[in-house]
Amino acid sequence: MAVTFVERLPANPDATAALIDSWRRLLEYVPMFLPMAVFMGTLLAYYNLTKSSESIIVSSAGLSPFQMARPSLIGAALIGIVATTVVNPYSVELNSKEITPDHLVLIDDEIWLRESSDNGFITMNAKNMHKSGDILLFDDATIYVQAPDFKLEQRVQAQTVTLSDTGLSANKATTWDTKGVPTVSSWHINTLLTPQTVLDRYLQPDQISFWELPNFIKKMERIGVSVRGHQVQFWTLLFLPLTMIAMATLGVAFSQTRQRRNYSFGVKFGIGILTCFAVYFLINMFNALGSTGVFPPLLAIVAPPLIIIAAAGVSITTFDTI
């Protein structure tokens, strides 16, 4: 946050604005560093217990490693729940206030919109777009209306096409029917697309709150937009507590040692950090496979923490601490 604050000072009118900007950007990195923070915190806590011989006393009292680790696992799960239900919506609210039509990602420097429904398909290409109140205006637009069997029914061209909550319309449009006969008149068609859905469809998965993702995914699926990345984001946030538990379990596994004196914590900590980076790479790889459709999104998110928990659990169980 300190580094970002210094970097953002020239781009903000005063120090307060730069501080707010750096705080907002800091929240974007929470999902990235939180699992590592939980792992390092667990490893450090159990190192202190080992150094003070408290872990030996607890084990001698008959408590299993899993009973001893229960507070850490519960705490890690609570951290994940808070990050998903509170931190993520708060971060999205701060970072999404300035999203406007100017942030739309263009394809080949043009805007393409497509809607699919039981009534057929509507595809629109426009050179530019701007917002006027609650409506969107598309310049130099061409619209193709297709039947459910993909047969072209209409081609419409207009200098300006208006998108409102009731659909697409143009005051003066040239329309070609199935026979190729052009007519110039006012034109309108009802659509599922609205100004808000057009803006929403260009939002990245991390720009949508956890609470809004289910409805957003359903809404985008209705108009034929691919939402695989948003599904991966939703399952990632939903199972973030499980990921936190996995990292806490990994920290407990790395804290196991038979050394009572001269415990080389530095070496153990360094190996643990390298393993944590490897685990982070594994999680990101599974996320990428889920986003590209190689794995189902749910499997891509649940598999890594379950693998980590299984491997760490076996390590803890087979380690003789007494």
GROMACS .gro file of C-alpha atoms in nm:
model
  322
    1MET     CA    1   0.000   0.000   0.000
    2ALA     CA    2   0.290   0.234   0.079
    3VAL     CA    3   0.453   0.173  -0.259
    4THR     CA    4   0.123   0.221  -0.441
    5PHE     CA    5   0.058   0.541  -0.244
    6VAL     CA    6   0.387   0.691  -0.364
    7GLU     CA    7   0.321   0.576  -0.723
    8ARG     CA    8  -0.030   0.726  -0.728
    9LEU     CA    9   0.063   1.065  -0.582
   10PRO     CA   10   0.133   1.231  -0.921
   11ALA     CA   11  -0.196   1.103  -1.066
   12ASN     CA   12  -0.416   1.237  -0.783
   13PRO     CA   13  -0.497   1.594  -0.680
   14ASP     CA   14  -0.388   1.548  -0.317
   15ALA     CA   15  -0.246   1.296  -0.071
   16THR     CA   16  -0.588   1.194   0.059
   17ALA     CA   17  -0.707   1.094  -0.288
   18ALA     CA   18  -0.383   0.901  -0.345
   19LEU     CA   19  -0.430   0.723  -0.012
   20ILE     CA   20  -0.786   0.622  -0.105
   21ASP     CA   21  -0.666   0.505  -0.447
   22SER     CA   22  -0.387   0.295  -0.294
   23TRP     CA   23  -0.632   0.143  -0.044
   24ARG     CA   24  -0.869   0.052  -0.328
   25ARG     CA   25  -0.588  -0.111  -0.523
   26LEU     CA   26  -0.468  -0.297  -0.216
   27LEU     CA   27  -0.803  -0.470  -0.183
   28GLU     CA   28  -0.763  -0.610  -0.536
   29TYR     CA   29  -0.465  -0.814  -0.417
   30VAL     CA   30  -0.641  -0.970  -0.116
   31PRO     CA   31  -0.743  -1.294  -0.297
   32MET     CA   32  -0.384  -1.331  -0.420
   33PHE     CA   33  -0.191  -1.293  -0.093
   34LEU     CA   34  -0.451  -1.414   0.158
   35PRO     CA   35  -0.383  -1.790   0.113
   36MET     CA   36  -0.010  -1.731   0.154
   37ALA     CA   37  -0.072  -1.513   0.460
   38VAL     CA   38  -0.281  -1.789   0.621
   39PHE     CA   39  -0.008  -2.045   0.547
   40MET     CA   40   0.274  -1.830   0.688
   41GLY     CA   41   0.065  -1.733   0.991
   42THR     CA   42  -0.013  -2.096   1.071
   43LEU     CA   43   0.349  -2.202   1.024
   44LEU     CA   44   0.474  -1.919   1.248
   45ALA     CA   45   0.216  -1.992   1.519
   46TYR     CA   46   0.308  -2.361   1.535
   47TYR     CA   47   0.678  -2.276   1.532
   48ASN     CA   48   0.625  -2.070   1.845
   49LEU     CA   49   0.434  -2.361   2.005
   50THR     CA   50   0.718  -2.599   1.919
   51LYS     CA   51   0.986  -2.356   2.039
   52SER     CA   52   0.813  -2.318   2.378
   53SER     CA   53   0.748  -2.696   2.400
   54GLU     CA   54   0.375  -2.631   2.425
   55SER     CA   55   0.304  -2.857   2.128
   56ILE     CA   56   0.488  -3.139   2.305
   57ILE     CA   57   0.278  -3.091   2.616
   58VAL     CA   58  -0.043  -3.087   2.415
   59SER     CA   59   0.056  -3.405   2.229
   60SER     CA   60   0.155  -3.573   2.555
   61ALA     CA   61  -0.189  -3.491   2.695
   62GLY     CA   62  -0.341  -3.719   2.433
   63LEU     CA   63  -0.464  -3.467   2.176
   64SER     CA   64  -0.413  -3.568   1.814
   65PRO     CA   65  -0.252  -3.327   1.565
   66PHE     CA   66  -0.595  -3.271   1.410
   67GLN     CA   67  -0.750  -3.180   1.746
   68MET     CA   68  -0.462  -2.942   1.806
   69ALA     CA   69  -0.505  -2.790   1.460
   70ARG     CA   70  -0.881  -2.742   1.495
   71PRO     CA   71  -0.862  -2.374   1.610
   72SER     CA   72  -0.634  -2.290   1.317
   73LEU     CA   73  -0.865  -2.458   1.068
   74ILE     CA   74  -1.174  -2.285   1.209
   75GLY     CA   75  -0.991  -1.950   1.207
   76ALA     CA   76  -0.879  -2.001   0.846
   77ALA     CA   77  -1.235  -2.086   0.741
   78LEU     CA   78  -1.367  -1.771   0.911
   79ILE     CA   79  -1.105  -1.561   0.731
   80GLY     CA   80  -1.219  -1.708   0.400
   81ILE     CA   81  -1.586  -1.643   0.479
   82VAL     CA   82  -1.519  -1.280   0.570
   83ALA     CA   83  -1.305  -1.230   0.258
   84THR     CA   84  -1.581  -1.371   0.036
   85THR     CA   85  -1.888  -1.210   0.192
   86VAL     CA   86  -1.748  -0.875   0.311
   87VAL     CA   87  -1.409  -0.786   0.159
   88ASN     CA   88  -1.494  -0.887  -0.199
   89PRO     CA   89  -1.823  -0.689  -0.222
   90TYR     CA   90  -1.656  -0.389  -0.060
   91SER     CA   91  -1.361  -0.404  -0.301
   92VAL     CA   92  -1.590  -0.441  -0.604
   93GLU     CA   93  -1.802  -0.146  -0.492
   94LEU     CA   94  -1.494   0.076  -0.462
   95ASN     CA   95  -1.341  -0.032  -0.793
   96SER     CA   96  -1.657  -0.039  -1.006
   97LYS     CA   97  -1.792   0.309  -0.940
   98GLU     CA   98  -1.614   0.458  -1.241
   99ILE     CA   99  -1.711   0.193  -1.498
  100THR     CA  100  -1.871   0.369  -1.796
  101PRO     CA  101  -1.929   0.288  -2.163
  102ASP     CA  102  -1.582   0.428  -2.226
  103HIS     CA  103  -1.441   0.114  -2.059
  104LEU     CA  104  -1.594  -0.119  -2.319
  105VAL     CA  105  -1.349  -0.352  -2.486
  106LEU     CA  106  -1.379  -0.322  -2.863
  107ILE     CA  107  -1.317  -0.602  -3.114
  108ASP     CA  108  -1.128  -0.482  -3.422
  109ASP     CA  109  -1.200  -0.126  -3.302
  110GLU     CA  110  -1.574  -0.187  -3.337
  111ILE     CA  111  -1.854  -0.286  -3.102
  112TRP     CA  112  -2.024  -0.622  -3.148
  113LEU     CA  113  -2.336  -0.728  -2.956
  114ARG     CA  114  -2.525  -1.054  -2.991
  115GLU     CA  115  -2.846  -1.182  -2.835
  116SER     CA  116  -2.982  -1.537  -2.861
  117SER     CA  117  -3.331  -1.637  -2.750
  118ASP     CA  118  -3.611  -1.874  -2.841
  119ASN     CA  119  -3.728  -1.619  -3.100
  120GLY     CA  120  -3.398  -1.617  -3.286
  121PHE     CA  121  -3.076  -1.419  -3.292
  122ILE     CA  122  -2.989  -1.051  -3.311
  123THR     CA  123  -2.637  -0.938  -3.401
  124MET     CA  124  -2.532  -0.573  -3.409
  125ASN     CA  125  -2.212  -0.410  -3.525
  126ALA     CA  126  -2.144  -0.043  -3.451
  127LYS     CA  127  -1.853   0.194  -3.497
  128ASN     CA  128  -1.897   0.379  -3.171
  129MET     CA  129  -2.121   0.405  -2.865
  130HIS     CA  130  -2.205   0.673  -2.611
  131LYS     CA  131  -2.449   0.710  -2.327
  132SER     CA  132  -2.729   0.965  -2.304
  133GLY     CA  133  -2.917   0.945  -1.977
  134ASP     CA  134  -3.057   0.593  -1.940
  135ILE     CA  135  -3.015   0.495  -2.306
  136LEU     CA  136  -2.722   0.393  -2.523
  137LEU     CA  137  -2.666   0.536  -2.871
  138PHE     CA  138  -2.477   0.337  -3.135
  139ASP     CA  139  -2.329   0.516  -3.435
  140ASP     CA  140  -2.315   0.373  -3.788
  141ALA     CA  141  -2.481   0.047  -3.683
  142THR     CA  142  -2.570  -0.264  -3.880
  143ILE     CA  143  -2.815  -0.515  -3.732
  144TYR     CA  144  -2.884  -0.871  -3.847
  145VAL     CA  145  -3.205  -1.044  -3.734
  146GLN     CA  146  -3.208  -1.423  -3.772
  147ALA     CA  147  -3.471  -1.688  -3.715
  148PRO     CA  148  -3.412  -1.978  -3.470
  149ASP     CA  149  -3.287  -2.185  -3.767
  150PHE     CA  150  -3.028  -1.909  -3.840
  151LYS     CA  151  -3.209  -1.794  -4.155
  152LEU     CA  152  -3.156  -1.421  -4.209
  153GLU     CA  153  -3.485  -1.232  -4.179
  154GLN     CA  154  -3.374  -0.869  -4.174
  155ARG     CA  155  -3.070  -0.651  -4.223
  156VAL     CA  156  -3.094  -0.301  -4.082
  157GLN     CA  157  -2.858  -0.008  -4.125
  158ALA     CA  158  -2.887   0.326  -3.948
  159GLN     CA  159  -2.668   0.619  -3.860
  160THR     CA  160  -2.791   0.607  -3.502
  161VAL     CA  161  -2.953   0.314  -3.319
  162THR     CA  162  -3.096   0.360  -2.971
  163LEU     CA  163  -3.095   0.088  -2.706
  164SER     CA  164  -3.341   0.137  -2.421
  165ASP     CA  165  -3.514  -0.095  -2.175
  166THR     CA  166  -3.776  -0.167  -2.442
  167GLY     CA  167  -3.530  -0.274  -2.715
  168LEU     CA  168  -3.349  -0.142  -3.022
  169SER     CA  169  -3.495   0.137  -3.235
  170ALA     CA  170  -3.398   0.387  -3.504
  171ASN     CA  171  -3.585   0.691  -3.636
  172LYS     CA  172  -3.454   0.653  -3.989
  173ALA     CA  173  -3.327   0.310  -4.087
  174THR     CA  174  -3.278   0.121  -4.410
  175THR     CA  175  -3.423  -0.228  -4.381
  176TRP     CA  176  -3.373  -0.520  -4.621
  177ASP     CA  177  -3.621  -0.808  -4.602
  178THR     CA  178  -3.572  -1.171  -4.710
  179LYS     CA  179  -3.627  -1.070  -5.074
  180GLY     CA  180  -3.357  -0.803  -5.058
  181VAL     CA  181  -3.604  -0.513  -5.100
  182PRO     CA  182  -3.487  -0.204  -4.906
  183THR     CA  183  -3.727   0.027  -4.721
  184VAL     CA  184  -3.653   0.345  -4.526
  185SER     CA  185  -3.864   0.401  -4.217
  186SER     CA  186  -3.865   0.397  -3.838
  187TRP     CA  187  -3.760   0.064  -3.697
  188HIS     CA  188  -3.795  -0.112  -3.360
  189ILE     CA  189  -3.744  -0.460  -3.218
  190ASN     CA  190  -3.790  -0.592  -2.866
  191THR     CA  191  -3.475  -0.738  -2.712
  192LEU     CA  192  -3.350  -0.892  -2.392
  193LEU     CA  193  -3.059  -0.652  -2.415
  194THR     CA  194  -3.081  -0.338  -2.204
  195PRO     CA  195  -2.829  -0.057  -2.149
  196GLN     CA  196  -2.732  -0.213  -1.817
  197THR     CA  197  -2.679  -0.562  -1.957
  198VAL     CA  198  -2.460  -0.421  -2.233
  199LEU     CA  199  -2.242  -0.252  -1.973
  200ASP     CA  200  -2.247  -0.559  -1.749
  201ARG     CA  201  -2.136  -0.802  -2.016
  202TYR     CA  202  -1.806  -0.619  -2.050
  203LEU     CA  203  -1.734  -0.639  -1.677
  204GLN     CA  204  -1.448  -0.869  -1.582
  205PRO     CA  205  -1.526  -1.145  -1.329
  206ASP     CA  206  -1.335  -0.967  -1.052
  207GLN     CA  207  -1.544  -0.652  -1.108
  208ILE     CA  208  -1.865  -0.819  -0.993
  209SER     CA  209  -1.960  -0.879  -0.631
  210PHE     CA  210  -1.992  -1.233  -0.499
  211TRP     CA  211  -2.357  -1.167  -0.411
  212GLU     CA  212  -2.436  -1.042  -0.763
  213LEU     CA  213  -2.254  -1.313  -0.959
  214PRO     CA  214  -2.536  -1.578  -0.965
  215ASN     CA  215  -2.794  -1.338  -1.111
  216PHE     CA  216  -2.533  -1.188  -1.344
  217ILE     CA  217  -2.441  -1.533  -1.480
  218LYS     CA  218  -2.808  -1.619  -1.542
  219LYS     CA  219  -2.868  -1.285  -1.712
  220MET     CA  220  -2.565  -1.321  -1.939
  221GLU     CA  221  -2.657  -1.679  -2.031
  222ARG     CA  222  -3.000  -1.557  -2.142
  223ILE     CA  223  -2.843  -1.333  -2.405
  224GLY     CA  224  -2.590  -1.593  -2.516
  225VAL     CA  225  -2.274  -1.453  -2.354
  226SER     CA  226  -1.999  -1.691  -2.240
  227VAL     CA  227  -1.972  -1.677  -1.861
  228ARG     CA  228  -1.720  -1.952  -1.793
  229GLY     CA  229  -1.475  -1.704  -1.640
  230HIS     CA  230  -1.749  -1.566  -1.417
  231GLN     CA  231  -1.844  -1.918  -1.308
  232VAL     CA  232  -1.482  -1.984  -1.212
  233GLN     CA  233  -1.479  -1.659  -1.013
  234PHE     CA  234  -1.801  -1.752  -0.834
  235TRP     CA  235  -1.680  -2.100  -0.736
  236THR     CA  236  -1.343  -1.954  -0.634
  237LEU     CA  237  -1.508  -1.713  -0.392
  238LEU     CA  238  -1.759  -1.971  -0.269
  239PHE     CA  239  -1.487  -2.224  -0.186
  240LEU     CA  240  -1.234  -1.968  -0.060
  241PRO     CA  241  -1.290  -2.093   0.299
  242LEU     CA  242  -1.195  -2.443   0.180
  243THR     CA  243  -0.879  -2.301   0.021
  244MET     CA  244  -0.794  -2.125   0.348
  245ILE     CA  245  -0.841  -2.454   0.537
  246ALA     CA  246  -0.611  -2.627   0.287
  247MET     CA  247  -0.337  -2.367   0.338
  248ALA     CA  248  -0.372  -2.387   0.717
  249THR     CA  249  -0.347  -2.766   0.697
  250LEU     CA  250  -0.035  -2.729   0.484
  251GLY     CA  251   0.111  -2.495   0.745
  252VAL     CA  252   0.046  -2.750   1.019
  253ALA     CA  253   0.211  -3.022   0.811
  254PHE     CA  254   0.525  -2.813   0.761
  255SER     CA  255   0.542  -2.730   1.131
  256GLN     CA  256   0.584  -3.097   1.229
  257THR     CA  257   0.936  -3.169   1.361
  258ARG     CA  258   1.121  -3.409   1.589
  259GLN     CA  259   1.373  -3.144   1.686
  260ARG     CA  260   1.314  -2.994   2.029
  261ARG     CA  261   1.624  -2.777   2.032
  262ASN     CA  262   1.799  -2.581   1.759
  263TYR     CA  263   1.484  -2.606   1.549
  264SER     CA  264   1.593  -2.472   1.208
  265PHE     CA  265   1.286  -2.262   1.144
  266GLY     CA  266   1.448  -2.063   0.864
  267VAL     CA  267   1.505  -2.367   0.645
  268LYS     CA  268   1.156  -2.500   0.719
  269PHE     CA  269   1.000  -2.162   0.651
  270GLY     CA  270   1.192  -2.121   0.324
  271ILE     CA  271   1.089  -2.465   0.197
  272GLY     CA  272   0.732  -2.390   0.302
  273ILE     CA  273   0.728  -2.063   0.105
  274LEU     CA  274   0.860  -2.241  -0.206
  275THR     CA  275   0.591  -2.504  -0.163
  276CYS     CA  276   0.332  -2.232  -0.117
  277PHE     CA  277   0.434  -2.075  -0.449
  278ALA     CA  278   0.410  -2.416  -0.615
  279VAL     CA  279   0.063  -2.460  -0.468
  280TYR     CA  280  -0.033  -2.111  -0.586
  281PHE     CA  281   0.085  -2.205  -0.937
  282LEU     CA  282  -0.121  -2.527  -0.917
  283ILE     CA  283  -0.435  -2.337  -0.817
  284ASN     CA  284  -0.389  -2.082  -1.097
  285MET     CA  285  -0.328  -2.360  -1.349
  286PHE     CA  286  -0.653  -2.531  -1.249
  287ASN     CA  287  -0.833  -2.196  -1.269
  288ALA     CA  288  -0.702  -2.143  -1.622
  289LEU     CA  289  -0.812  -2.494  -1.722
  290GLY     CA  290  -1.157  -2.422  -1.582
  291SER     CA  291  -1.180  -2.088  -1.763
  292THR     CA  292  -1.085  -2.243  -2.098
  293GLY     CA  293  -1.331  -2.531  -2.062
  294VAL     CA  294  -1.079  -2.813  -2.022
  295PHE     CA  295  -1.216  -2.886  -1.674
  296PRO     CA  296  -1.564  -2.811  -1.540
  297PRO     CA  297  -1.541  -2.486  -1.338
  298LEU     CA  298  -1.652  -2.653  -1.014
  299LEU     CA  299  -1.394  -2.933  -1.046
  300ALA     CA  300  -1.118  -2.685  -1.134
  301ILE     CA  301  -1.180  -2.492  -0.812
  302VAL     CA  302  -1.248  -2.777  -0.567
  303ALA     CA  303  -0.974  -3.018  -0.681
  304PRO     CA  304  -0.660  -2.820  -0.571
  305PRO     CA  305  -0.762  -2.760  -0.205
  306LEU     CA  306  -0.882  -3.121  -0.170
  307ILE     CA  307  -0.548  -3.245  -0.307
  308ILE     CA  308  -0.361  -3.017  -0.065
  309ILE     CA  309  -0.572  -3.126   0.232
  310ALA     CA  310  -0.526  -3.495   0.145
  311ALA     CA  311  -0.149  -3.466   0.103
  312ALA     CA  312  -0.102  -3.252   0.416
  313GLY     CA  313  -0.337  -3.478   0.616
  314VAL     CA  314  -0.135  -3.786   0.523
  315SER     CA  315   0.187  -3.605   0.623
  316ILE     CA  316   0.041  -3.506   0.959
  317THR     CA  317  -0.102  -3.850   1.031
  318THR     CA  318   0.216  -4.042   0.946
  319PHE     CA  319   0.443  -3.809   1.142
  320ASP     CA  320   0.530  -3.936   1.489
  321THR     CA  321   0.529  -3.630   1.711
  322ILE     CA  322   0.594  -3.814   2.041
   0.00000   0.00000   0.00000
